[in-house]
mmCIF file of C-alpha atoms in Angstrom:
data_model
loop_
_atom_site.group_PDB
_atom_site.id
_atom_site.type_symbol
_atom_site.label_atom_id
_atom_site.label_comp_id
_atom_site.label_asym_id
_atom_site.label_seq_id
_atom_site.Cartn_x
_atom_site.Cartn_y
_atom_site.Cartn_z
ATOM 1 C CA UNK A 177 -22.317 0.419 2.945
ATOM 2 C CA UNK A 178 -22.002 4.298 2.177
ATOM 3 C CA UNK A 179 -18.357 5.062 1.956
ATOM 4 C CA UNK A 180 -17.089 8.264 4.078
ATOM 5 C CA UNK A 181 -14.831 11.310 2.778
ATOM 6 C CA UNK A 182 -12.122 9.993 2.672
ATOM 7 C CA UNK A 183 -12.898 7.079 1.424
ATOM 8 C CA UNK A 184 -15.207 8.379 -1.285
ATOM 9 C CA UNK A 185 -12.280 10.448 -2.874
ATOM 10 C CA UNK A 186 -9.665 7.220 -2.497
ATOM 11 C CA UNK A 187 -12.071 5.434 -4.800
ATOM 12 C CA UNK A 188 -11.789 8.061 -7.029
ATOM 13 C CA UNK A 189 -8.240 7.546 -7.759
ATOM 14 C CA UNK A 190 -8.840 3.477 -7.571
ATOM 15 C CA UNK A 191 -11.254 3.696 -9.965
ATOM 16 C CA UNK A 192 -8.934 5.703 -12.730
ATOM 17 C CA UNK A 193 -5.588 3.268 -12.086
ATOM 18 C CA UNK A 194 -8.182 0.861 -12.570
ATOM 19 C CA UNK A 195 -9.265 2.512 -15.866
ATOM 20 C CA UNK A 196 -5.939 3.253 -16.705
ATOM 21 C CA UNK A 197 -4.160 -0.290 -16.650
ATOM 22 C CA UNK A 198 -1.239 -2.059 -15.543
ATOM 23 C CA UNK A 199 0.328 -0.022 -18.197
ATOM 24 C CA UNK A 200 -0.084 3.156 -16.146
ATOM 25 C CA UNK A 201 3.058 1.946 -13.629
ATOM 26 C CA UNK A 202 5.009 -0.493 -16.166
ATOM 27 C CA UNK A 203 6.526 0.317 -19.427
ATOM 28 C CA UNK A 204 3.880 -2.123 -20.657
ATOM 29 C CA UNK A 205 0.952 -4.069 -19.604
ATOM 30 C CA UNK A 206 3.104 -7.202 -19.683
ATOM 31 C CA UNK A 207 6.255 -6.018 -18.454
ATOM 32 C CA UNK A 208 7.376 -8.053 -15.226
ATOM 33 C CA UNK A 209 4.530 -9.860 -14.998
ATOM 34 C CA UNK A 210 5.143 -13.572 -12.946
ATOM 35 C CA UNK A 211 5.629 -16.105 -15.261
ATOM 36 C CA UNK A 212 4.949 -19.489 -14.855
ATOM 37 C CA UNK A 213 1.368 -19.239 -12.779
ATOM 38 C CA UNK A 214 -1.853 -21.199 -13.030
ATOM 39 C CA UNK A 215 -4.113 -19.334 -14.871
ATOM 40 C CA UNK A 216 -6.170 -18.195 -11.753
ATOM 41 C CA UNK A 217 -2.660 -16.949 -10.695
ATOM 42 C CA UNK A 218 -1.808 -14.999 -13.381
ATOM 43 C CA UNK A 219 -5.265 -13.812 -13.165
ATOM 44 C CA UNK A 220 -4.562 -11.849 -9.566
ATOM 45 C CA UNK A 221 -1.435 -11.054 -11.195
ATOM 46 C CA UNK A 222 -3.084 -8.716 -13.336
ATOM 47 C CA UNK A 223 -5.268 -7.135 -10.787
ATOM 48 C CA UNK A 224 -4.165 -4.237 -8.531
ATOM 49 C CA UNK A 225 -4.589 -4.373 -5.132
ATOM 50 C CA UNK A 226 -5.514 -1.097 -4.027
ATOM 51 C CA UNK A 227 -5.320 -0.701 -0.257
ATOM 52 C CA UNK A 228 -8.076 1.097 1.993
ATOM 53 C CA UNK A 229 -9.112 3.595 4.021
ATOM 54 C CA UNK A 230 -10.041 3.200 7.264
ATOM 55 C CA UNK A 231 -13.932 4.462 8.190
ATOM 56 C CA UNK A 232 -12.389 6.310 11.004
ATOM 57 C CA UNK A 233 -8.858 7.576 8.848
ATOM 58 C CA UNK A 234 -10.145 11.030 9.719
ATOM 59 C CA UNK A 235 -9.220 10.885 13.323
ATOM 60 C CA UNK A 236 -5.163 9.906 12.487
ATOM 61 C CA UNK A 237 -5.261 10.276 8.860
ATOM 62 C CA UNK A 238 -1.877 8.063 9.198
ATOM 63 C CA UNK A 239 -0.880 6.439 5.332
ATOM 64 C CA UNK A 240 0.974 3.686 5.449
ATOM 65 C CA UNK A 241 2.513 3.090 1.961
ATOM 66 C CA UNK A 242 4.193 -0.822 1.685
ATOM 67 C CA UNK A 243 6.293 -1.515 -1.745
ATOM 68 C CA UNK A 244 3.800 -4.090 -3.801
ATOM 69 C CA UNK A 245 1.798 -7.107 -2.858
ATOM 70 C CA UNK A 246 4.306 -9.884 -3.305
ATOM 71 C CA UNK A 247 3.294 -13.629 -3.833
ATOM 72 C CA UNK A 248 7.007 -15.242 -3.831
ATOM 73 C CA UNK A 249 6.670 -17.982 -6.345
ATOM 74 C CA UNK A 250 3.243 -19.228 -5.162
ATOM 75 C CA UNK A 251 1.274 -21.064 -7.584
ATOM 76 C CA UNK A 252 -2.116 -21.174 -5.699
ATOM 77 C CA UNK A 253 -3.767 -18.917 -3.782
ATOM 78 C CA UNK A 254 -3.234 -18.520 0.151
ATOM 79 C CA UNK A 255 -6.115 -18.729 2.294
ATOM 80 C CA UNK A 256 -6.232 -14.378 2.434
ATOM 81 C CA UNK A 257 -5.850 -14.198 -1.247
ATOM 82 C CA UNK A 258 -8.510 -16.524 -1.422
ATOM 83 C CA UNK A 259 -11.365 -14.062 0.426
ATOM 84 C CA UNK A 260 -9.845 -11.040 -1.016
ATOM 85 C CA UNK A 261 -8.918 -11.891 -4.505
ATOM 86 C CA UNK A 262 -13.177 -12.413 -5.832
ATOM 87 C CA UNK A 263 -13.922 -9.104 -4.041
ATOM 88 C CA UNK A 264 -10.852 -7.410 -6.382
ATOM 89 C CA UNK A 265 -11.824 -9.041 -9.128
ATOM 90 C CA UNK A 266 -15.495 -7.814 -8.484
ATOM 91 C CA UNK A 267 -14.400 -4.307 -8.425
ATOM 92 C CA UNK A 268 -12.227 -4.448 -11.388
ATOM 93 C CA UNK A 269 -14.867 -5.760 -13.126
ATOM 94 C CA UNK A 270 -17.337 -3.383 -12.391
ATOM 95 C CA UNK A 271 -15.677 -0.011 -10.135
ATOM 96 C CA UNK A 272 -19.105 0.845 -8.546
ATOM 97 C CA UNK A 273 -18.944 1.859 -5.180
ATOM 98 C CA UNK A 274 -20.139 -1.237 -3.134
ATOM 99 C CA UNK A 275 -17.574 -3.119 -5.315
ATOM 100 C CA UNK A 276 -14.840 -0.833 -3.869
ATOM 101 C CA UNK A 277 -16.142 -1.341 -0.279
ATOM 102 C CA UNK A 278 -16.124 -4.942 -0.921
ATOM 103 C CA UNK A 279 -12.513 -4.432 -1.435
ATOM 104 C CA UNK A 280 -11.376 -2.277 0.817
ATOM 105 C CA UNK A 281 -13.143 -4.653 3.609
ATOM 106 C CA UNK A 282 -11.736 -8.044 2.140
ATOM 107 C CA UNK A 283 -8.057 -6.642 2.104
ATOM 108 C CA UNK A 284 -8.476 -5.201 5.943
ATOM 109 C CA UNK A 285 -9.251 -8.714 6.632
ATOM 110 C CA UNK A 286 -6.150 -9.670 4.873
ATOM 111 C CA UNK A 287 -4.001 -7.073 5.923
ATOM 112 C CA UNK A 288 -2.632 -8.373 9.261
ATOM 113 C CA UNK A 289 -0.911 -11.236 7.859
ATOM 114 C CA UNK A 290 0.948 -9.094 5.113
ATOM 115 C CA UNK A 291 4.625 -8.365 5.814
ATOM 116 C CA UNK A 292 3.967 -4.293 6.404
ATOM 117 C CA UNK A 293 1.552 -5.084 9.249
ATOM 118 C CA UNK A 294 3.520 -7.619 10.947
ATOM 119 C CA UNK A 295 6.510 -5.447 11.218
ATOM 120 C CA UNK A 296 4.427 -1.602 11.973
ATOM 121 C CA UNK A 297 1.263 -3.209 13.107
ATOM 122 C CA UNK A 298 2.231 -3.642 16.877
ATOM 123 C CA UNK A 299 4.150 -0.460 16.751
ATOM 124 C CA UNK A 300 0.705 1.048 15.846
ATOM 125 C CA UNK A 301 -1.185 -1.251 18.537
ATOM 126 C CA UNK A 302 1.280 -0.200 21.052
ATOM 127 C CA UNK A 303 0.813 3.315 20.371
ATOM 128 C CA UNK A 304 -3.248 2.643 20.127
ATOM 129 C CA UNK A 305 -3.800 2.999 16.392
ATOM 130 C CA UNK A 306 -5.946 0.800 15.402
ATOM 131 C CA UNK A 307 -6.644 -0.156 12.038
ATOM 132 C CA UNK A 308 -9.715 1.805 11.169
ATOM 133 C CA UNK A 309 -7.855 4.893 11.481
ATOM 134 C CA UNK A 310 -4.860 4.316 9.153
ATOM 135 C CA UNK A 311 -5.072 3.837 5.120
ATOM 136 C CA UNK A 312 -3.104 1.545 3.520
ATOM 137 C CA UNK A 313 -1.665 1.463 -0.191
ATOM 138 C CA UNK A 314 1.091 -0.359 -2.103
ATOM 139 C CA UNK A 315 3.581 1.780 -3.687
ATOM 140 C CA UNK A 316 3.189 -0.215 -6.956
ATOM 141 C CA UNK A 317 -0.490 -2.376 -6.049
ATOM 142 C CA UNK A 318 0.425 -4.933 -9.115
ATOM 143 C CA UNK A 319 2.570 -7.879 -8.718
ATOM 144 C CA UNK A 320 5.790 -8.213 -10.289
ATOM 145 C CA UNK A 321 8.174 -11.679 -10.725
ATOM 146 C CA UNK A 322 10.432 -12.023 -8.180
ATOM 147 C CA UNK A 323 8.891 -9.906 -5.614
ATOM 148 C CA UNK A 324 12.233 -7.488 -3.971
ATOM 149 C CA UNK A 325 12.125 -4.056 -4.290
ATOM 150 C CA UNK A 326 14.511 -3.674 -6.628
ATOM 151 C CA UNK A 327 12.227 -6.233 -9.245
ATOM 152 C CA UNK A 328 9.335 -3.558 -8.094
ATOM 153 C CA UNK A 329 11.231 -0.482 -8.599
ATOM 154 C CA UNK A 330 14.341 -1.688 -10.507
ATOM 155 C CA UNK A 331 15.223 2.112 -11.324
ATOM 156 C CA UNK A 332 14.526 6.125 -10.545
ATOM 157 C CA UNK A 333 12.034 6.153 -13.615
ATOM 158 C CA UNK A 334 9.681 3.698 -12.793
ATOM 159 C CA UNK A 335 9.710 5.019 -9.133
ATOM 160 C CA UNK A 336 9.043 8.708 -10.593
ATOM 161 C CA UNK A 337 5.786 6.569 -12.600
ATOM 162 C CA UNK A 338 4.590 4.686 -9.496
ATOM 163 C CA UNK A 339 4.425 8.373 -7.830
ATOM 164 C CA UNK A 340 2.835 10.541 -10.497
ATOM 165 C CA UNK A 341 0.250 8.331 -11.620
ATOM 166 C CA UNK A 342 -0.971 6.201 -8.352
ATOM 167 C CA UNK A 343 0.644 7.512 -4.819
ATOM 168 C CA UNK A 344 0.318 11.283 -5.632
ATOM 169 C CA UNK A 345 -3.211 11.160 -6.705
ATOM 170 C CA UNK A 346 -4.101 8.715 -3.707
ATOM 171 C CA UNK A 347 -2.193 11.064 -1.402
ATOM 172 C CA UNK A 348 -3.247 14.603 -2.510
ATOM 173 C CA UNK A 349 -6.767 13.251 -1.704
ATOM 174 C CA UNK A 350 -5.899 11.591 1.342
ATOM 175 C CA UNK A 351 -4.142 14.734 2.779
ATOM 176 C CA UNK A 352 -2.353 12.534 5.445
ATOM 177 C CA UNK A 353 -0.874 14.153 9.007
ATOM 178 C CA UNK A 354 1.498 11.543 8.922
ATOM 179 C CA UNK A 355 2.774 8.849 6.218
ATOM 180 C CA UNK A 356 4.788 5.925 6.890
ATOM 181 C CA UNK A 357 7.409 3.836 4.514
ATOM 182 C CA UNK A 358 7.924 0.740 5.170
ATOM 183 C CA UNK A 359 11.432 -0.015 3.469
ATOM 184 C CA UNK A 360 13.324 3.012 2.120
ATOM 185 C CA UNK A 361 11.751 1.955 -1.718
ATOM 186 C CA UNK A 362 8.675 3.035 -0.431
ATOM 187 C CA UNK A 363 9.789 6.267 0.990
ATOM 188 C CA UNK A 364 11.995 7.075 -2.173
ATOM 189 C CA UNK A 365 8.430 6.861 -4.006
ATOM 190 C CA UNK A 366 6.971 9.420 -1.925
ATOM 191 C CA UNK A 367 10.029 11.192 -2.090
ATOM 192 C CA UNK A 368 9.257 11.755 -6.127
ATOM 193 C CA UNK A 369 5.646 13.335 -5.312
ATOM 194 C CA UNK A 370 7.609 16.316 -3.506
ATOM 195 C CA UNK A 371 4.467 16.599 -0.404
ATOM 196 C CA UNK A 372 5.213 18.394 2.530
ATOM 197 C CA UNK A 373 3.765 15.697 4.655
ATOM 198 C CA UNK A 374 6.023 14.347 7.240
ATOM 199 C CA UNK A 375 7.561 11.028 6.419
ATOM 200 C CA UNK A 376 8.681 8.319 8.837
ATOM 201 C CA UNK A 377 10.379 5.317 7.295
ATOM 202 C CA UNK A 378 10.492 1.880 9.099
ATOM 203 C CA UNK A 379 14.315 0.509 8.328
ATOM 204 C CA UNK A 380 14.394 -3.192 6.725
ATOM 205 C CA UNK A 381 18.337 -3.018 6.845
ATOM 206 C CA UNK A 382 19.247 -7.214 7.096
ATOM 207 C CA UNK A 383 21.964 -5.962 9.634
ATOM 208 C CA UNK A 384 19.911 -6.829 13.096
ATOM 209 C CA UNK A 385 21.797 -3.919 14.682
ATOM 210 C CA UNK A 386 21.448 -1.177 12.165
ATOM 211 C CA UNK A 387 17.605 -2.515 11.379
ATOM 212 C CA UNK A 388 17.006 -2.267 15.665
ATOM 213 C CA UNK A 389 18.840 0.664 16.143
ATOM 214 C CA UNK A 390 17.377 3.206 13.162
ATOM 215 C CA UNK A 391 13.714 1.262 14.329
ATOM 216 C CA UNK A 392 13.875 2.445 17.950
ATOM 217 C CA UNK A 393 14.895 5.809 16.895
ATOM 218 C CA UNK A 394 11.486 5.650 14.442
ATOM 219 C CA UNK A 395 9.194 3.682 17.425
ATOM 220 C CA UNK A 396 10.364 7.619 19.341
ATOM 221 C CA UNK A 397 9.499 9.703 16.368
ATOM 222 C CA UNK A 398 6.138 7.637 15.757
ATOM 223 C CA UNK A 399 5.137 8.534 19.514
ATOM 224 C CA UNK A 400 6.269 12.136 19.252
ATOM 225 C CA UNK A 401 4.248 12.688 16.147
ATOM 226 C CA UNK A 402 1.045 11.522 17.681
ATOM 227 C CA UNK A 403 1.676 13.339 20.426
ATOM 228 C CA UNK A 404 1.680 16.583 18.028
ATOM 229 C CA UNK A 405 -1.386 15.416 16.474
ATOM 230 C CA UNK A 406 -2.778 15.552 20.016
ATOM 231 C CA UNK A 407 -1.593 18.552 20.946
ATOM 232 C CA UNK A 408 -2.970 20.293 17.635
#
């Protein structure tokens, strides 16, 4: 598989934060790593999962930036992790590009049960996005224990680290019309990269009124952004 564009510059970036370490986003390569995994666990734990990029991004060049692939306090793999994890481990191991296609393929797959695509995914249906045409990226790809945003991004500095050295990079070669946050964490990350880009965060507020409320108004500015795009 030949990788397009877009793609083709995304696995530039993948490759260095690859080359670069866990240590690139963490004061440390160990620091909040899970503890208390099978070895296989802590294995994945180690490896980033680094999103993808639609073959046909070009047409809505829509990023959708999540916080960091949680695993709760799972000690064996779930059925997605257990396609998707080999083909991550294949492309850390060696960062050609059929590795990274690999990859990117294996956590499309896997992508509709993740938390991010439950919640935006039918927005995007409804609006006829389909996945080929969005990107996806975590704002931190490594796991972290305990799993909330504030474990991921526990203060401004580490945010200010997750931007400069992964979701800059990934979005200066991106050049997205549109990006979406899903959870404010995420949009306070691209906040730090200072893009013009337009941002749209989806609101994970616990209060079921505030969260349906500040959603509706972001299901209207979803559909009036597209209909920009359209008109541009």
């Amino acid at each position: 598989m030949s990788l397009t564009p877009f793609q083709e510059v995304a696995y530039e970036v993948a490759k260095s934060l690859i080359d670069a370490g866990r240590g690139s986003l963490f004061e440390t390569p160990d620091t909040d790593l899970p503890q208390g995994r099978s070895d296989l666990i802590a294995k994945d734990d180690r490896i980033p999962q680094i999103g993808f990029v639609g073959e046909a991004y070009e047409i809505r060049r829509i990023l959708v930036l999540g916080i960091n692939p949680g695993n709760g306090s799972s000690n064996t793999r779930s059925p997605e992790d257990s396609k998707m994890m080999p083909a991550l481990h294949d492309f850390v191991s060696d960062s050609n590009r059929g590795a990274y296609a690999a990859a990117m393929q294996a956590q499309m797959i896997a992508f509709p049960n993740w938390l991010a695509s439950k919640e935006i995914g039918p927005i995007l249906k409804d609006e006829g996005v389909n996945l080929a045409e969005i990107a996806y990226a975590n704002a931190n790809p490594y796991r972290v224990e305990g799993n909330s945003s504030n474990h991921v991004f526990p203060n401004k500095t580490r945010e200010r680290i997750a931007a400069m050295n992964w979701v800059l990079p990934l979005a200066l070669a991106l050049s997205p019309r549109l990006i979406i946050a899903h959870g404010q964490k995420a949009a306070d990350v691209i906040k730090h990269c200072k893009i013009s880009t337009r941002l749209l965060t989806y609101n994970r507020n616990h209060n079921a009124k505030i969260r349906s409320a500040a959603n509706a108004d972001f299901v209207s500015q979803f559909k009036n952004a597209l209909a920009a795009q359209s008109s541009n």
